[in-house]
Structures are given as C-alpha cells and as structure tokens.
Coordinates of C-alpha atoms and ligand atoms in Angstrom, one line a residue:
M1 CA 0.0 0.0 0.0
S2 CA 1.8 3.2 1.0
T3 CA 5.6 2.9 1.3
Q4 CA 8.6 1.8 -0.6
T5 CA 9.7 -1.5 -2.3
A6 CA 11.0 -4.3 -0.3
Q7 CA 14.5 -4.8 -1.7
S8 CA 16.6 -1.7 -2.2
P9 CA 20.1 -2.7 -3.4
T10 CA 21.8 -1.0 -0.5
R11 CA 20.1 -3.0 2.2
Q12 CA 21.7 -6.0 3.7
R13 CA 19.9 -9.2 2.9
T14 CA 18.9 -12.0 5.2
R15 CA 19.4 -15.7 4.2
S16 CA 15.8 -15.9 3.2
C17 CA 15.3 -17.9 0.0
A18 CA 11.8 -16.5 -0.7
T19 CA 11.4 -15.9 -4.4
G20 CA 7.8 -14.7 -4.9
L21 CA 4.1 -14.9 -4.1
A22 CA 2.1 -17.7 -5.7
C23 CA -1.6 -17.8 -6.1
H24 CA -3.4 -20.7 -4.3
R25 CA -5.7 -21.3 -7.3
C26 CA -4.1 -20.3 -10.6
D27 CA -0.4 -20.7 -9.7
H28 CA 0.5 -17.3 -11.0
V29 CA 3.7 -16.1 -9.3
Y30 CA 4.2 -12.4 -8.4
P31 CA 7.3 -10.6 -7.2
L32 CA 7.9 -10.8 -3.5
E33 CA 8.1 -7.1 -3.2
E34 CA 4.7 -6.5 -4.7
A35 CA 2.2 -5.0 -2.2
I36 CA -0.6 -7.5 -2.9
F37 CA -2.3 -10.0 -0.7
A38 CA -4.7 -11.6 -3.1
C39 CA -4.2 -12.7 -6.7
P40 CA -4.9 -9.8 -9.1
D41 CA -6.1 -12.3 -11.6
C42 CA -8.5 -14.5 -9.7
G43 CA -8.8 -13.0 -6.2
K44 CA -7.6 -16.1 -4.3
G45 CA -5.0 -15.9 -1.5
L46 CA -1.2 -15.8 -2.1
D47 CA 1.5 -18.0 -0.6
V48 CA 5.2 -17.2 -0.3
V49 CA 7.3 -19.6 -2.4
Y50 CA 11.0 -20.4 -2.0
D51 CA 14.1 -21.7 -3.8
Y52 CA 14.4 -24.9 -1.8
E53 CA 17.7 -26.0 -3.4
L54 CA 19.2 -22.7 -2.3
A55 CA 17.6 -23.1 1.1
A56 CA 19.1 -26.6 1.6
K57 CA 22.5 -25.2 0.8
H58 CA 22.2 -22.1 3.0
F59 CA 20.8 -24.3 5.8
S60 CA 23.7 -26.7 5.7
E61 CA 26.2 -23.7 6.0
V62 CA 25.0 -22.7 9.5
P63 CA 24.8 -25.4 12.1
A64 CA 21.7 -25.4 14.4
A65 CA 23.9 -24.4 17.4
A66 CA 25.0 -21.2 15.7
R67 CA 21.5 -20.2 14.9
P68 CA 19.5 -17.8 17.1
Q69 CA 17.0 -19.5 19.4
N70 CA 14.2 -17.3 18.2
I71 CA 11.6 -16.9 15.4
W72 CA 14.4 -16.5 12.9
H73 CA 16.1 -19.8 13.6
F74 CA 14.9 -21.1 10.2
E75 CA 15.3 -17.7 8.3
E76 CA 16.0 -19.4 5.0
L77 CA 12.3 -20.5 5.0
L78 CA 10.9 -17.2 6.2
P79 CA 9.8 -14.4 3.9
I80 CA 11.7 -11.4 5.2
V81 CA 14.7 -10.3 3.1
D82 CA 15.6 -7.0 4.7
A83 CA 18.1 -7.7 7.5
S84 CA 17.5 -4.4 9.2
A85 CA 13.7 -5.1 9.5
Q86 CA 14.4 -8.6 10.8
A87 CA 16.8 -7.2 13.4
R88 CA 14.0 -5.1 14.9
V89 CA 11.4 -7.9 15.4
G90 CA 11.0 -11.1 17.3
L91 CA 14.5 -11.5 18.7
H92 CA 12.9 -13.1 21.8
S93 CA 9.9 -14.8 20.1
G94 CA 9.5 -18.4 19.0
Y95 CA 11.3 -21.3 20.5
T96 CA 8.7 -22.1 23.0
P97 CA 9.2 -25.3 25.1
L98 CA 8.2 -28.8 24.0
I99 CA 7.1 -30.3 27.3
R100 CA 6.9 -34.0 28.0
A101 CA 3.3 -34.4 29.5
E102 CA 3.6 -37.6 31.5
R103 CA 0.8 -36.9 33.9
L104 CA -1.7 -35.8 31.2
G105 CA -0.5 -38.7 29.1
A106 CA -1.2 -41.1 31.8
E107 CA -4.8 -39.8 32.1
L108 CA -5.3 -40.3 28.3
G109 CA -3.4 -43.6 27.9
L110 CA -0.6 -42.0 25.9
A111 CA 3.0 -42.8 26.9
N112 CA 4.6 -40.2 24.7
L113 CA 2.5 -37.1 24.8
Y114 CA 4.2 -33.7 24.4
L115 CA 2.8 -30.2 24.6
K116 CA 4.1 -27.4 22.4
D117 CA 3.6 -24.6 24.9
D118 CA 2.8 -21.5 23.0
S119 CA 0.9 -20.2 26.0
T120 CA 4.2 -18.9 27.2
S121 CA 5.2 -17.4 23.9
R122 CA 6.9 -14.0 23.9
P123 CA 5.8 -11.3 24.0
S124 CA 2.1 -11.8 24.2
L125 CA 1.5 -15.3 25.4
S126 CA -0.1 -16.9 22.4
Y127 CA 0.9 -18.6 19.1
K128 CA -0.1 -15.4 17.3
D129 CA 3.4 -14.0 18.2
R130 CA 4.7 -16.3 15.5
V131 CA 2.5 -14.9 12.7
V132 CA 2.4 -11.2 13.8
S133 CA 6.2 -11.1 14.0
M134 CA 6.2 -11.7 10.3
S135 CA 3.6 -9.1 9.6
V136 CA 5.4 -6.4 11.6
A137 CA 8.8 -7.3 10.0
R138 CA 7.2 -7.0 6.6
L139 CA 5.7 -3.7 7.5
L140 CA 9.1 -2.4 8.6
E141 CA 10.6 -3.8 5.4
R142 CA 8.2 -1.7 3.4
G143 CA 8.8 1.4 5.6
G144 CA 5.3 1.4 7.1
T145 CA 4.6 3.3 10.3
E146 CA 1.2 2.1 11.3
I147 CA -0.6 -1.3 11.4
G148 CA -4.1 -2.5 11.9
C149 CA -5.6 -5.8 12.6
V150 CA -9.0 -7.5 13.1
S151 CA -8.8 -9.9 16.0
T152 CA -10.8 -12.2 18.2
G153 CA -8.2 -11.4 20.9
N154 CA -4.8 -12.9 20.6
V155 CA -3.8 -11.3 17.3
G156 CA -4.7 -7.9 18.8
T157 CA -2.4 -8.3 21.8
A158 CA 0.4 -9.6 19.6
V159 CA 0.0 -6.6 17.2
A160 CA -0.1 -4.2 20.1
S161 CA 3.0 -5.6 21.6
F162 CA 5.1 -6.0 18.5
A163 CA 4.1 -2.6 17.2
A164 CA 5.1 -0.9 20.4
K165 CA 8.5 -2.6 20.4
A166 CA 9.0 -1.7 16.7
G167 CA 7.8 1.9 17.3
V168 CA 4.8 1.9 15.0
D169 CA 1.2 2.8 15.8
S170 CA -1.3 0.0 16.1
Y171 CA -5.1 -0.1 15.6
V172 CA -7.1 -3.2 16.8
F173 CA -10.6 -3.9 15.5
Y174 CA -12.5 -6.4 17.7
P175 CA -15.8 -8.0 16.9
N176 CA -18.4 -8.2 19.7
R177 CA -18.2 -11.1 22.1
L178 CA -14.5 -10.8 22.6
E179 CA -12.6 -11.9 25.7
D180 CA -12.6 -8.6 27.5
T181 CA -9.2 -8.9 29.2
K182 CA -7.5 -9.1 25.8
A183 CA -9.0 -5.8 24.6
R184 CA -7.9 -4.2 27.9
A185 CA -4.4 -5.7 27.4
C186 CA -4.2 -4.1 23.9
M187 CA -5.0 -0.7 25.3
A188 CA -2.6 -1.2 28.2
L189 CA 0.1 -1.8 25.5
G190 CA -0.8 1.4 23.7
A191 CA -2.9 0.2 20.8
K192 CA -6.0 2.2 19.7
V193 CA -8.9 -0.2 20.1
C194 CA -12.2 -0.1 18.2
Q195 CA -15.0 -2.6 19.1
V196 CA -17.2 -3.4 16.1
E197 CA -20.8 -4.4 16.3
G198 CA -20.7 -7.6 14.4
N199 CA -19.1 -11.1 14.5
Y200 CA -15.5 -11.8 13.4
D201 CA -16.4 -12.7 9.8
E202 CA -18.4 -9.4 9.4
A203 CA -15.6 -7.3 11.0
N204 CA -13.0 -9.0 8.8
R205 CA -14.9 -8.1 5.6
R206 CA -15.2 -4.5 6.7
C207 CA -11.6 -4.2 7.8
R208 CA -10.6 -5.3 4.3
E209 CA -12.6 -2.5 2.9
L210 CA -11.1 -0.2 5.5
A211 CA -7.6 -1.2 4.5
E212 CA -8.4 -0.5 0.9
A213 CA -10.0 2.8 1.7
T214 CA -7.1 4.1 3.9
G215 CA -4.1 2.3 2.6
M216 CA -3.2 1.2 6.1
D217 CA -1.6 -2.3 6.3
F218 CA -3.5 -4.9 8.4
A219 CA -1.4 -7.6 10.0
N220 CA -3.8 -10.4 9.1
I221 CA -5.3 -9.0 5.9
T222 CA -3.0 -7.0 3.6
L223 CA 0.1 -8.6 5.1
R224 CA -1.5 -12.1 5.2
P225 CA 0.9 -14.0 2.9
F226 CA 3.7 -13.0 5.3
Y227 CA 1.7 -13.4 8.5
A228 CA 0.8 -17.0 7.5
E229 CA 4.5 -17.9 7.1
G230 CA 5.1 -17.4 10.8
A231 CA 2.9 -20.3 11.7
K232 CA 5.3 -22.8 10.0
T233 CA 7.9 -22.1 12.7
A234 CA 5.8 -24.2 15.1
A235 CA 6.3 -27.3 12.9
F236 CA 10.0 -26.6 12.4
E237 CA 10.6 -26.3 16.1
I238 CA 8.6 -29.4 17.1
V239 CA 10.5 -31.6 14.7
E240 CA 13.9 -30.1 15.7
Q241 CA 13.0 -30.4 19.4
L242 CA 12.2 -34.1 18.8
D243 CA 15.7 -34.5 17.4
W244 CA 14.5 -34.4 13.8
Q245 CA 12.1 -37.2 14.3
A246 CA 8.7 -35.9 13.0
P247 CA 5.9 -37.0 15.4
P248 CA 3.2 -39.4 14.0
H249 CA 0.5 -37.0 15.3
I250 CA 0.0 -33.3 15.9
V251 CA -3.2 -32.0 17.4
T252 CA -4.1 -28.4 17.3
A253 CA -7.1 -26.1 17.5
A254 CA -8.4 -24.4 14.3
A255 CA -10.1 -21.1 13.8
G256 CA -9.2 -19.4 10.5
G257 CA -7.0 -22.3 9.6
T258 CA -3.7 -20.6 9.3
L259 CA -1.8 -22.6 11.9
S260 CA -3.0 -26.1 10.9
S261 CA -2.5 -25.4 7.1
R262 CA 1.0 -24.0 7.7
L263 CA 2.0 -26.8 10.0
H264 CA 1.5 -28.9 6.9
K265 CA 3.5 -26.5 4.7
G266 CA 6.3 -26.5 7.3
L267 CA 6.4 -30.3 7.5
V268 CA 6.6 -30.5 3.7
E269 CA 9.4 -28.0 3.6
L270 CA 11.5 -29.9 6.2
Q271 CA 11.2 -33.0 4.0
Q272 CA 12.1 -31.0 0.9
L273 CA 15.3 -29.8 2.6
G274 CA 16.1 -33.3 3.6
L275 CA 16.1 -32.4 7.3
A276 CA 13.4 -34.9 8.4
H277 CA 11.0 -37.5 7.1
T278 CA 7.7 -35.8 7.7
D279 CA 5.1 -37.2 5.3
T280 CA 3.8 -39.7 7.8
T281 CA 2.9 -37.0 10.4
R282 CA -0.9 -36.7 10.7
I283 CA -2.5 -33.4 11.6
H284 CA -5.7 -33.5 13.7
I285 CA -7.7 -30.3 14.2
A286 CA -9.9 -29.4 17.2
Q287 CA -12.9 -27.0 17.1
P288 CA -15.7 -26.0 19.4
S289 CA -19.1 -27.7 18.7
G290 CA -20.5 -24.2 18.4
C291 CA -18.1 -23.3 15.5
N292 CA -16.8 -26.3 13.7
P293 CA -17.1 -25.7 10.0
I294 CA -13.6 -27.2 9.3
A295 CA -14.0 -30.3 11.5
S296 CA -17.4 -31.0 10.1
A297 CA -16.1 -30.8 6.5
I298 CA -13.2 -33.1 7.4
L299 CA -15.5 -35.6 9.0
A300 CA -17.8 -35.5 6.0
E301 CA -14.8 -35.6 3.7
E302 CA -16.1 -32.6 1.8
A303 CA -13.6 -30.2 0.1
E304 CA -15.7 -27.0 0.7
I305 CA -16.5 -25.2 4.0
R306 CA -20.1 -24.5 4.9
P307 CA -19.9 -21.2 6.9
V308 CA -21.6 -21.2 10.3
T309 CA -22.7 -18.5 12.8
P310 CA -20.4 -19.1 15.8
E311 CA -22.0 -19.8 19.2
T312 CA -19.2 -20.8 21.5
A313 CA -17.4 -19.7 24.7
A314 CA -14.1 -20.3 22.8
H315 CA -14.2 -16.8 21.4
S316 CA -10.7 -17.0 19.9
L317 CA -12.0 -19.9 17.7
A318 CA -15.2 -18.2 16.7
I319 CA -14.5 -17.8 13.0
G320 CA -17.5 -19.2 11.1
A321 CA -16.1 -18.6 7.6
P322 CA -12.4 -19.6 7.9
G323 CA -10.3 -18.1 5.2
D324 CA -7.8 -21.0 5.1
G325 CA -10.3 -23.7 5.8
Y326 CA -10.0 -25.3 2.4
L327 CA -6.2 -25.6 2.9
V328 CA -6.8 -27.3 6.3
I329 CA -9.2 -29.8 4.8
D330 CA -6.7 -30.7 2.1
A331 CA -3.8 -30.9 4.6
V332 CA -5.6 -33.0 7.1
L333 CA -7.1 -35.4 4.6
K334 CA -3.9 -35.8 2.6
R335 CA -2.1 -36.7 5.8
G336 CA -4.7 -39.1 7.1
G337 CA -5.6 -37.0 10.1
T338 CA -9.0 -36.1 11.4
G339 CA -11.1 -33.4 13.0
G340 CA -13.0 -33.4 16.3
Y341 CA -15.1 -31.0 18.3
A342 CA -16.0 -30.4 21.9
S343 CA -18.9 -28.7 23.7
D344 CA -18.3 -25.6 25.9
P345 CA -18.4 -27.7 29.2
E346 CA -15.9 -30.2 27.7
I347 CA -13.7 -27.3 26.6
F348 CA -13.5 -26.0 30.2
A349 CA -13.0 -29.5 31.5
G350 CA -10.1 -29.7 29.1
I351 CA -8.6 -26.5 30.6
D352 CA -9.0 -28.0 34.1
L353 CA -7.5 -31.4 33.2
L354 CA -4.4 -29.7 31.6
A355 CA -4.1 -27.4 34.7
A356 CA -4.5 -30.3 37.2
T357 CA -2.0 -32.6 35.5
E358 CA 0.6 -30.4 33.9
G359 CA 0.3 -27.1 35.8
L360 CA -0.5 -25.1 32.6
L361 CA -3.3 -22.7 32.5
T362 CA -4.7 -22.3 29.0
E363 CA -7.5 -20.4 27.4
P364 CA -10.6 -22.0 25.8
A365 CA -8.8 -22.6 22.5
G366 CA -6.2 -24.8 24.4
G367 CA -9.1 -26.4 26.3
T368 CA -10.6 -27.4 23.0
T369 CA -7.4 -29.0 21.9
I370 CA -7.2 -31.0 25.1
A371 CA -10.9 -32.1 25.0
V372 CA -10.6 -33.3 21.4
L373 CA -7.2 -35.0 22.2
E374 CA -9.1 -36.9 25.0
K375 CA -11.8 -37.9 22.5
L376 CA -9.3 -39.0 19.8
A377 CA -7.3 -41.0 22.4
A378 CA -10.5 -42.6 23.8
A379 CA -11.5 -43.5 20.2
G380 CA -8.2 -45.3 19.6
R381 CA -6.8 -42.8 17.0
F382 CA -3.3 -43.1 18.5
D383 CA -1.3 -46.2 19.4
P384 CA -0.4 -45.9 23.1
D385 CA 3.3 -45.6 22.5
E386 CA 3.2 -43.2 19.6
V387 CA 4.5 -39.7 19.9
V388 CA 1.6 -37.2 20.0
V389 CA 2.2 -33.5 20.1
A390 CA -0.7 -31.2 21.2
I391 CA -0.2 -27.4 20.6
I392 CA -1.3 -25.2 23.4
T393 CA -1.9 -21.9 21.6
G394 CA -2.9 -19.5 24.3
N395 CA -2.7 -18.5 27.9
G396 CA -5.6 -18.8 30.4
L397 CA -4.5 -15.7 32.4
K398 CA -6.0 -13.7 29.6
T399 CA -9.4 -15.4 29.7
L400 CA -10.0 -16.2 33.4
D401 CA -12.9 -13.8 33.5
D402 CA -14.6 -16.0 30.9
H403 CA -14.1 -19.3 32.6
P404 CA -17.0 -20.7 34.6
D405 CA -16.9 -19.7 38.3
K406 CA -15.5 -22.1 40.7
P407 CA -17.1 -22.1 44.2
W408 CA -15.4 -19.3 46.1
P409 CA -14.1 -20.3 49.5
A410 CA -15.9 -18.7 52.5
K411 CA -13.6 -16.5 54.6
V412 CA -12.8 -18.0 58.0
D413 CA -11.4 -16.5 61.1
C414 CA -7.6 -16.1 61.2
E415 CA -7.4 -18.5 64.0
L416 CA -6.0 -22.1 64.3
D417 CA -9.2 -24.1 65.0
A418 CA -11.2 -22.4 62.3
M419 CA -8.4 -22.9 59.8
L420 CA -8.0 -26.6 60.7
A421 CA -11.7 -27.1 60.2
A422 CA -11.5 -25.3 56.8
L423 CA -8.5 -27.3 55.7
S424 CA -10.2 -30.6 56.5
E425 CA -13.3 -29.4 54.5
L426 CA -11.0 -28.5 51.6
K427 CA -9.3 -31.9 51.7
A428 CA -12.7 -33.7 51.6
G429 CA -13.8 -31.8 48.5
P430 CA -13.4 -33.0 44.9
S431 CA -10.1 -32.3 43.1
L432 CA -9.9 -30.3 39.9
A433 CA -8.7 -33.4 38.1
D434 CA -11.7 -35.4 39.4
S435 CA -14.2 -32.9 38.2
A436 CA -12.5 -32.5 34.8
R437 CA -12.3 -36.3 34.3
E438 CA -16.0 -36.7 35.2
Q439 CA -17.0 -34.0 32.7
L440 CA -14.8 -35.4 29.9
Q441 CA -15.3 -39.1 30.3
G442 CA -18.9 -38.7 31.5
Ligands
ZN1 ZN1 -4.9 -16.5 -9.0

C-alpha cells in the first residue's frame, strides 16, 4: 500500500530464500516485493514460495547451534529479506518449550505425549506471536509506520506488543463477544482499540474495505501471505525439538485455519530440505461444537467449507467462515488426520485437566485441543506408544474472566481451629482433576 519497495540494493539481505508470491488457485507467481495480498487475476490468497535448493544449501552452511533460538532460527524459509527489518522484530519470540506431558499422558493412555507450549510465547502469550512477528517485520521492510488488525483477541495483543517494540502505531478492531481482558491488554500496550458491532467474519470483511480505503496495512489482511508464514515455525521447532524425528501425530485447535495449514507446509518443507522424514505426520484439528465448519467438512470428507454462525465460549476460535479452511481440509485429509469438536463444558474441562495434570493454565482454545485430544485418544486414534504433540496456543490468564466460576471459599477467622476445620473441609472436597475427568469421560 503506502511505502517503498522491499528490496533496495543498499540493504543487507537475510538468508531468506523466498522468491515470490504464488496464487493458491491459478499458480501465477508475483514478485515478492509487490504489495498485494490476493491474486490480481483470480482473487484467491497468495502464498510465499522459496528456492528450496538454495535453502538446503544455506541451511547446511550454518549449524543449528550457531542459529538464534528465536523466530528467525529457520530464516531461509521465512519471507523477510531485509536484515534491518528482521533485526527489529521477534528476537525473543519463537522457540517455546516442547514439554513431556507424563501426567496428562497417563490420564489419556498416551505414553509419549508432548505439549508445544505457545501459552508462554513471547511477547504476548499466544501462538499469534509467530504470525504477527512476520507481519510487523514485513511492515518495517516496506517502511510502514502504522498497522491495523482484526482480532478475536490474541492477534490484537500480539500486534499491540510487536508494534510498540517496533515503534509503529497500532489499531485493533474487535468483533463483539470478545474476551474482554484481551482488549484491555491491547489498550494497556498502547494500541488504539475499536470494538465493532458484528461477529468476526463481518468485522473481517469491513476491515478489508477499511484497509483498501485508507491504505493502512492490516497484519492479518494486507500482510496475510507474510503473516501465514510465521505459523510454520511451530512445525519446524517441534521436529527439531524431537531430534528431527517428526511426530506421528500433531493435534491443534483451528479457527481461521492458518496454523494447521501452515504446519503442513512447514512439514513438507523440512522434507524438501532433507532435514526430516515428515510425510507420515498426521495433523488433527480441534474445534468447538458451536463453531466447527472445518472439522465438520473433514468428518464428512467434503472439500468445501459451509460457513456457520459461531456460538461458543471459545471466542478466539469463533470464526464461522475460515479463510484458510480449504487448505486445512486438504492438509488433514492428505495426511490421514481427522477433526474433532468439543462442547463448551468439555472445553472448560479440558482446561481443568491440563491445569491439574501439567500445571499449565490455558484459554478455551487450548481447552478445545485437550478435550478433542481426549476424545481421539479414547476412540483409539493413537497407538499408546506413539508420539503425540498437542499445541497449546494461548494463555488462560488472559481469559480467566470468561471461565465458569469455581465455588469461592468462605472467609474463615484467622485462628488455628477455624483454619484446621476449613482445611479438612477442603481436603474432603473434589479435586480439579476429578471434576474434569468426570466431565470429559462422563
Ligand atoms: Zn490466481
């Protein structure tokens, strides 16, 4: 939109091997520096393409130990070419822990369960740090000074945070029914916030018009081809953290479909570079029952999404017309994965079970993943010894206000006998794990 071209000859180049923007439908390829986000010919989305031979060569030149432990660890396969833009974004993002989940695994009958913990992602405690880092780097590459986004919550906090660090102004457009704390966090980080009367899909359409009318870049609209590339880093990290042994199963929540479709792209790229054998990895997606257009299409083996009107407590998954849904269906079915969905009570039980067994507090999106993981495990979709990786995409501290109330303890006198009595009452009560188990296994 506004601003200059991406590659001026005087700028230092990263090791990125990105070569252009390819249309998802008609395969036309456009120059990487062009400021387009949809195919000028057919209107479909664009995807960054790379020179994989060059990437393999570049990759072998720098050993893993010499690479930064951040979002740029695999910079050959990321779309940012301007080294000065890259140097200003995401130096402490990415590389979240892969946690062996022995206690949750024991609950579910899985001996090798791992959690990719993006709930502790920097700087904004969700997987969206991966994608927004690419949008903001691209914005800087083009000389932009302001950025907008449409968000169900986590994109907004990521944009607010990355924009502040990069010194650009941010504008966050929220649909109604958002998780309130996330909007407050955006304002606390200095973003200008506008709540829009409409659901995510409506707000998204209007923001696209707003971007066209104003020329302002939007992290997840006009910068979308770059944004989407950030999601691949989760796949790269998971495989590297498992010592280049790709897991047989990855389970993740799906909303717009960016993460699950780009996990697939990342796995394909690792295989193309000869770094790991990844084509046997199955991707399974989790959605709320009240907004499951992708999971429904996968279960019915249909190639097209039927949009729905979301009705779910998992607000960050409430996207009824997922833009990348068709890519997810293709990726999941090609890989022999599946989809599943969970009701709101099951989603909150998933949150509780993860908390009680692994000490991680996630938001409803993560609860959806755990609830569906439980269902898939119970249905025998995994061999008990297979490695299963579940991605925890967001942090529950941001959504506590939306979780169902737990009985609040009565205040007792600050006096030994009263406290002894209170303690024995607490001990006799049900544990969090018990109530979660009961809800999930019914
Ligand atoms: Zn096209």
